[in-house]
Structures are given as structure tokens and as C-alpha cells.
CSV table of C-alpha atoms in Angstrom, one decimal:
chain,number,residue,atom,x,y,z
A,12,UNK,CA,1.7,-5.9,-25.3
A,13,UNK,CA,3.9,-6.0,-22.2
A,14,UNK,CA,2.3,-5.8,-18.7
A,15,UNK,CA,4.2,-4.8,-15.5
A,16,UNK,CA,3.0,-3.5,-12.0
A,17,UNK,CA,3.5,-0.1,-10.7
A,18,UNK,CA,3.5,1.9,-7.5
A,19,UNK,CA,2.1,5.5,-7.6
A,20,UNK,CA,2.1,7.8,-4.8
A,21,UNK,CA,-0.8,9.5,-3.7
A,22,UNK,CA,-0.8,11.9,-0.6
A,23,UNK,CA,1.0,9.8,1.0
A,24,UNK,CA,-0.2,6.4,0.1
A,25,UNK,CA,0.7,4.2,-2.3
A,26,UNK,CA,-1.6,2.8,-5.0
A,27,UNK,CA,-1.4,-0.4,-7.0
A,28,UNK,CA,-1.4,-0.2,-10.6
A,29,UNK,CA,-0.6,-2.2,-13.7
A,30,UNK,CA,1.1,-0.2,-16.9
A,31,UNK,CA,0.1,-2.4,-20.5
A,32,UNK,CA,2.4,-1.2,-23.3
A,33,UNK,CA,1.8,-1.6,-26.7
A,34,UNK,CA,4.4,-3.2,-29.3
A,35,UNK,CA,7.0,-0.8,-29.4
A,36,UNK,CA,7.4,1.6,-32.6
A,37,UNK,CA,10.5,3.0,-33.2
A,38,UNK,CA,10.7,6.8,-32.6
A,39,UNK,CA,7.3,7.2,-31.1
A,40,UNK,CA,5.8,6.8,-27.7
A,41,UNK,CA,2.4,5.7,-27.5
A,42,UNK,CA,-0.3,8.0,-25.5
A,43,UNK,CA,-1.5,6.6,-22.2
A,44,UNK,CA,-5.0,6.1,-21.0
A,45,UNK,CA,-5.5,5.8,-16.9
A,46,UNK,CA,-8.1,3.9,-15.7
A,47,UNK,CA,-9.8,2.7,-12.7
A,48,UNK,CA,-12.9,0.7,-10.8
A,49,UNK,CA,-16.1,1.8,-10.3
A,50,UNK,CA,-18.2,2.0,-7.0
A,51,UNK,CA,-16.8,-0.5,-4.3
A,52,UNK,CA,-15.7,-3.0,-7.1
A,53,UNK,CA,-11.7,-3.5,-8.1
A,54,UNK,CA,-9.5,-3.0,-10.9
A,55,UNK,CA,-9.2,-6.8,-11.3
A,56,UNK,CA,-13.0,-6.3,-12.4
A,57,UNK,CA,-13.2,-7.0,-16.0
A,58,UNK,CA,-11.0,-4.0,-16.6
A,59,UNK,CA,-7.7,-5.5,-17.7
A,60,UNK,CA,-9.7,-6.7,-20.9
A,61,UNK,CA,-10.8,-3.0,-21.8
A,62,UNK,CA,-7.0,-2.1,-21.0
A,63,UNK,CA,-5.6,-5.2,-23.4
A,64,UNK,CA,-8.0,-3.9,-26.4
A,65,UNK,CA,-6.3,-0.1,-25.7
A,66,UNK,CA,-2.7,-1.5,-25.4
A,67,UNK,CA,-3.5,-4.0,-28.7
A,68,UNK,CA,-4.9,-0.6,-30.4
A,69,UNK,CA,-1.6,1.4,-29.9
A,70,UNK,CA,-2.1,2.9,-26.7
A,71,UNK,CA,-0.5,2.5,-23.2
A,72,UNK,CA,-2.8,2.2,-20.1
A,73,UNK,CA,-2.3,2.7,-16.3
A,74,UNK,CA,-5.2,0.8,-14.5
A,75,UNK,CA,-4.9,1.3,-10.7
A,76,UNK,CA,-7.0,0.6,-7.6
A,77,UNK,CA,-7.9,3.8,-5.5
A,78,UNK,CA,-6.5,4.0,-1.9
A,79,UNK,CA,-7.8,1.2,0.6
A,80,UNK,CA,-8.3,-1.4,-2.2
A,81,UNK,CA,-6.9,-4.5,-3.3
A,82,UNK,CA,-2.5,-3.9,-3.0
A,83,UNK,CA,-2.9,-0.1,-2.7
A,84,UNK,CA,-1.9,1.2,1.1
A,85,UNK,CA,-4.4,3.1,2.9
A,86,UNK,CA,-5.4,2.7,6.4
A,87,UNK,CA,-8.8,0.9,8.1
A,88,UNK,CA,-11.5,1.0,7.2
A,89,UNK,CA,-10.7,-0.5,4.1
A,90,UNK,CA,-12.9,0.1,0.6
A,91,UNK,CA,-14.2,3.1,1.9
A,92,UNK,CA,-15.7,4.7,-0.9
A,93,UNK,CA,-14.7,8.4,-0.8
A,94,UNK,CA,-15.0,9.9,-4.2
A,95,UNK,CA,-12.8,13.1,-3.4
A,96,UNK,CA,-9.9,10.6,-3.0
A,97,UNK,CA,-10.8,8.8,-5.6
A,98,UNK,CA,-10.8,12.2,-7.8
A,99,UNK,CA,-7.4,13.0,-6.0
A,100,UNK,CA,-5.8,9.4,-7.1
A,101,UNK,CA,-6.8,9.8,-10.5
A,102,UNK,CA,-5.0,13.5,-10.3
A,103,UNK,CA,-2.2,11.6,-8.7
A,104,UNK,CA,-1.6,9.2,-11.7
A,105,UNK,CA,-1.4,12.4,-14.1
A,106,UNK,CA,1.0,14.4,-11.8
A,107,UNK,CA,3.0,11.1,-11.9
A,108,UNK,CA,3.1,10.7,-15.6
A,109,UNK,CA,3.8,14.5,-16.3
A,110,UNK,CA,6.8,14.2,-14.0
A,111,UNK,CA,8.2,11.2,-16.6
A,112,UNK,CA,7.9,8.6,-14.2
A,113,UNK,CA,7.2,6.4,-17.1
A,114,UNK,CA,9.8,7.2,-19.8
A,115,UNK,CA,8.1,4.5,-22.2
A,116,UNK,CA,4.8,7.0,-22.8
A,117,UNK,CA,3.9,10.1,-24.2
A,118,UNK,CA,3.0,11.8,-20.9
A,119,UNK,CA,1.7,14.7,-23.0
A,120,UNK,CA,-1.0,12.9,-24.1
A,121,UNK,CA,-3.4,11.5,-21.1
A,122,UNK,CA,-6.8,10.3,-21.6
A,123,UNK,CA,-9.4,8.8,-19.0
A,124,UNK,CA,-11.6,6.3,-18.8
A,125,UNK,CA,-13.9,5.4,-16.3
A,126,UNK,CA,-17.0,2.7,-15.6
A,127,UNK,CA,-19.9,3.3,-13.4
A,128,UNK,CA,-18.5,5.5,-10.5
A,129,UNK,CA,-15.7,6.1,-12.0
A,130,UNK,CA,-17.4,7.4,-15.0
A,131,UNK,CA,-18.3,10.3,-12.8
A,132,UNK,CA,-14.9,10.6,-11.4
A,133,UNK,CA,-13.3,11.1,-14.9
A,134,UNK,CA,-15.8,14.1,-16.1
A,135,UNK,CA,-15.1,15.9,-12.6
A,136,UNK,CA,-11.1,15.3,-13.0
A,137,UNK,CA,-11.0,16.6,-16.7
A,138,UNK,CA,-13.4,19.5,-15.7
A,139,UNK,CA,-10.3,20.9,-13.7
A,140,UNK,CA,-7.6,19.9,-16.2
A,141,UNK,CA,-7.8,21.1,-19.7
A,142,UNK,CA,-4.8,19.7,-21.1
A,143,UNK,CA,-6.7,16.1,-20.7
A,144,UNK,CA,-7.2,14.9,-24.3
A,145,UNK,CA,-10.0,12.6,-24.4
A,146,UNK,CA,-12.7,11.2,-21.8
A,147,UNK,CA,-14.3,8.0,-22.0
A,148,UNK,CA,-17.5,7.6,-19.6
A,149,UNK,CA,-19.1,4.4,-19.4
A,150,UNK,CA,-22.6,3.8,-17.8
A,151,UNK,CA,-21.4,6.6,-15.4
A,152,UNK,CA,-22.9,7.6,-11.9
A,153,UNK,CA,-25.9,9.6,-12.1
A,154,UNK,CA,-27.9,11.0,-9.4
A,155,UNK,CA,-30.6,8.6,-10.0
A,156,UNK,CA,-28.6,5.7,-8.5
A,157,UNK,CA,-27.8,7.8,-5.1
A,158,UNK,CA,-29.7,6.7,-1.7
A,159,UNK,CA,-32.1,9.4,-2.2
A,160,UNK,CA,-33.7,7.3,-4.6
A,161,UNK,CA,-34.4,4.5,-2.1
A,162,UNK,CA,-38.0,3.2,-0.7
A,163,UNK,CA,-38.9,5.1,2.5
A,164,UNK,CA,-38.3,1.7,4.5
A,165,UNK,CA,-34.8,1.6,3.0
A,166,UNK,CA,-34.1,5.0,3.5
A,167,UNK,CA,-34.9,4.6,7.3
A,168,UNK,CA,-32.1,1.4,7.3
A,169,UNK,CA,-29.7,3.8,5.9
A,170,UNK,CA,-30.2,6.5,8.8
A,171,UNK,CA,-29.7,3.5,11.1
A,172,UNK,CA,-26.5,2.4,9.3
A,173,UNK,CA,-25.3,5.8,9.4
A,174,UNK,CA,-25.7,6.3,13.2
A,175,UNK,CA,-24.0,2.9,13.9
A,176,UNK,CA,-21.1,3.8,11.6
A,177,UNK,CA,-20.7,7.6,12.4
A,178,UNK,CA,-21.6,7.8,16.0
A,179,UNK,CA,-20.6,4.4,17.5
A,180,UNK,CA,-17.7,3.8,15.2
A,181,UNK,CA,-16.2,7.1,14.0
A,182,UNK,CA,-17.3,9.2,16.9
A,183,UNK,CA,-17.1,7.3,20.3
A,184,UNK,CA,-14.8,4.6,19.2
A,185,UNK,CA,-17.2,1.9,20.4
A,186,UNK,CA,-17.6,-0.7,17.9
A,187,UNK,CA,-15.5,-1.0,14.2
A,188,UNK,CA,-17.0,0.6,11.2
A,189,UNK,CA,-20.3,-0.7,10.8
A,190,UNK,CA,-20.0,-2.2,7.3
A,191,UNK,CA,-22.8,-2.5,4.7
A,192,UNK,CA,-23.5,-4.8,1.3
A,193,UNK,CA,-22.3,-2.9,-1.5
A,194,UNK,CA,-24.1,-6.0,-3.7
A,195,UNK,CA,-26.3,-8.5,-2.4
A,196,UNK,CA,-28.5,-11.4,-3.5
A,197,UNK,CA,-30.9,-10.7,-1.2
A,198,UNK,CA,-31.5,-7.9,1.6
A,199,UNK,CA,-30.2,-4.1,1.7
A,200,UNK,CA,-27.4,-3.5,-0.7
A,201,UNK,CA,-26.0,0.0,-1.7
A,202,UNK,CA,-26.3,-0.8,-5.2
A,203,UNK,CA,-29.8,-2.1,-5.1
A,204,UNK,CA,-30.7,-4.1,-8.3
A,205,UNK,CA,-30.5,-7.7,-7.9
A,206,UNK,CA,-28.4,-8.0,-11.5
A,207,UNK,CA,-25.8,-5.8,-9.8
A,208,UNK,CA,-24.7,-8.8,-7.3
A,209,UNK,CA,-24.8,-11.0,-10.3
A,210,UNK,CA,-22.4,-8.8,-12.6
A,211,UNK,CA,-19.9,-8.4,-9.6
A,212,UNK,CA,-19.6,-12.2,-9.5
A,213,UNK,CA,-19.2,-12.4,-13.2
A,214,UNK,CA,-16.6,-9.9,-13.1
A,215,UNK,CA,-14.6,-10.9,-10.0
A,216,UNK,CA,-12.1,-13.3,-11.4
A,217,UNK,CA,-12.8,-16.0,-8.6
A,218,UNK,CA,-16.4,-15.7,-9.6
A,219,UNK,CA,-16.9,-15.5,-5.9
A,220,UNK,CA,-16.0,-12.2,-4.8
A,221,UNK,CA,-13.2,-13.6,-3.0
A,222,UNK,CA,-10.8,-10.9,-3.7
A,223,UNK,CA,-12.2,-8.7,-1.0
A,224,UNK,CA,-10.7,-8.4,3.0
A,225,UNK,CA,-14.2,-7.7,4.3
A,226,UNK,CA,-16.3,-9.2,1.3
A,227,UNK,CA,-17.9,-7.1,-0.8
A,228,UNK,CA,-18.9,-4.5,1.4
A,229,UNK,CA,-18.2,-0.7,2.7
A,230,UNK,CA,-18.0,1.4,5.8
A,231,UNK,CA,-21.8,2.6,5.8
A,232,UNK,CA,-20.3,6.5,5.9
A,233,UNK,CA,-19.8,5.7,1.9
A,234,UNK,CA,-23.6,6.6,1.7
A,235,UNK,CA,-23.3,10.1,3.1
A,236,UNK,CA,-20.6,10.6,0.3
A,237,UNK,CA,-22.8,9.2,-2.2
A,238,UNK,CA,-25.5,11.5,-1.6
A,239,UNK,CA,-23.2,14.5,-1.3
A,240,UNK,CA,-21.2,13.4,-4.6
A,241,UNK,CA,-22.4,16.0,-7.6
A,242,UNK,CA,-19.4,14.9,-10.0
A,243,UNK,CA,-21.7,16.8,-12.9
A,244,UNK,CA,-21.9,20.3,-11.7
A,245,UNK,CA,-18.9,21.3,-13.6
A,246,UNK,CA,-19.0,19.0,-16.7
A,247,UNK,CA,-19.3,22.3,-18.7
A,248,UNK,CA,-15.9,23.1,-18.1
A,249,UNK,CA,-14.6,20.2,-19.6
A,250,UNK,CA,-12.3,20.7,-22.5
A,251,UNK,CA,-11.5,17.4,-23.9
A,252,UNK,CA,-13.3,14.9,-26.5
A,253,UNK,CA,-15.7,13.1,-24.5
A,254,UNK,CA,-17.8,9.8,-25.2
A,255,UNK,CA,-20.2,8.8,-23.1
A,256,UNK,CA,-21.8,5.4,-23.1
A,257,UNK,CA,-25.2,4.2,-21.6
A,258,UNK,CA,-26.7,0.9,-22.0
A,259,UNK,CA,-30.5,0.6,-22.5
A,260,UNK,CA,-30.8,-2.6,-20.4
A,261,UNK,CA,-29.1,-1.0,-17.3
A,262,UNK,CA,-31.5,-1.1,-14.3
A,263,UNK,CA,-29.1,1.0,-12.3
A,264,UNK,CA,-28.4,3.8,-14.1
A,265,UNK,CA,-31.0,4.6,-16.5
A,266,UNK,CA,-30.3,6.3,-19.5
A,267,UNK,CA,-32.6,9.3,-19.6
A,268,UNK,CA,-30.3,10.5,-16.5
A,269,UNK,CA,-27.1,9.9,-18.5
A,270,UNK,CA,-28.6,12.1,-21.3
A,271,UNK,CA,-29.6,14.7,-19.0
């Protein structure tokens, strides 16, 4: 297996990615899997291990960070979780491959992999693209993980955070983007179970989440995007073979919601 950095254009931005290539076979190009990270995470959070395994099995992989994350370009505020932009970034990688920009791979055989939030994105992308060959959706986002499931006290806090960010920051420009924790050991976080903080630190190469410019936070407006996101509405339109993986011990994404 070999790997190298790639840059992929997406709506005027430049996505930072890594291309993984399996051992070359004579007169044969490998199919390719496109991968990206989950809600507020980074591509370096354990996903390279998956990419390496796929490559060992004979498949090429393009693993990338969305615009505004890690080495990808994107204006402030950084690390804003905008699912429709994430989907556009997946589609830009698909277009980049189909344009023959990576000649070592078979761009007619593209599959998608997503985990958590991106596990829902890959369903949304494939629902609009019948030529996608296969989809792996691992512990995908379900509506039970949206802010609509928060307690009343937490919802009141969310309303305050949204006012600070959408009104004072976005509209009146009186303050910088108001950021809230994606995960936290104590107190409010978008991903509520305490195990999320533990797992983020476990998956972080540094073990301390030091990979983030602003800490593991996101502008509060990401909560609004999360509440409006309905990726499963067109799941019946997916023509590809689909593997959905749920975890029985996952307190954030309930198995019954994934099955529904």
C-alpha cells in the first residue's frame, strides 16, 4: 500500500485529502472508496485505519476533510458543521475522480463510506447518484441525535446560543462566531453522552484533541443546521448496494432509530 496527499476543488474551496493505493496489479485499476469524517470530527480520527484495511483488500481510498476543517480551505468561522456543504464536498470528490484526475483508480467503480454524521451523508449522496456502486453507513446519524431530543433546560440553553451566534455574530457582527462544544467532559455539548468526549479523545491521534484550531467546538449555528437535516427522506432512491452498521452499545445513536 502507498499513500499521498491530494487537493480536490469544491465550489471554490480546496479539500485536503489522502489517496490510499493498494499494491498494483498488472492491467487492472482498483475501485475507489470515498470517505469523510463525522460530526465535528477530523479525517485523522481513526479513519486512516479503515482506509488502510480497505487498501490492503485491494481498493483505493480517498479520505478527505470537509471545507473549513484541518488542511482544507474555507473562510471563518472554521469547523462549522453544514451538512449540505458536506454533501457538496462528497459530490466534488466524485466529480474529481470521474474527470480522471487520479488515473491510477477505476473511476467508474466508486463507493462511499461514512460514519456517524457522514454515515447519513453517504445515503443522501447516493440517493441522487445511481452510478454509485456501494455504500457503507456506519452508526449513521438518526433524528434521535438531533437537538429536538434534548431536555427542556438544554433546549433553553440552545436558544440562547443560537441568539448569540445568529443575531449578535451573523446579523449584527457585534461579536465573533459564538462557539459551543461538540463534546465535553462536563456541561453542555452538542453530542450529549459523556462517552462521546472519551471516544473523541481516544480517536484523536494526539489523545488530547489538540488537532483543532478552536478546540473541539463549532459555531452555534451548526445546531440549526442539525435540526433541519433530513438525510433519510430519499433513502428509497438509493440504487447502490448498502450496508448499514449499528452498534448495540451506542448511547448516542440508538439501534432502533437506525432500523427505523
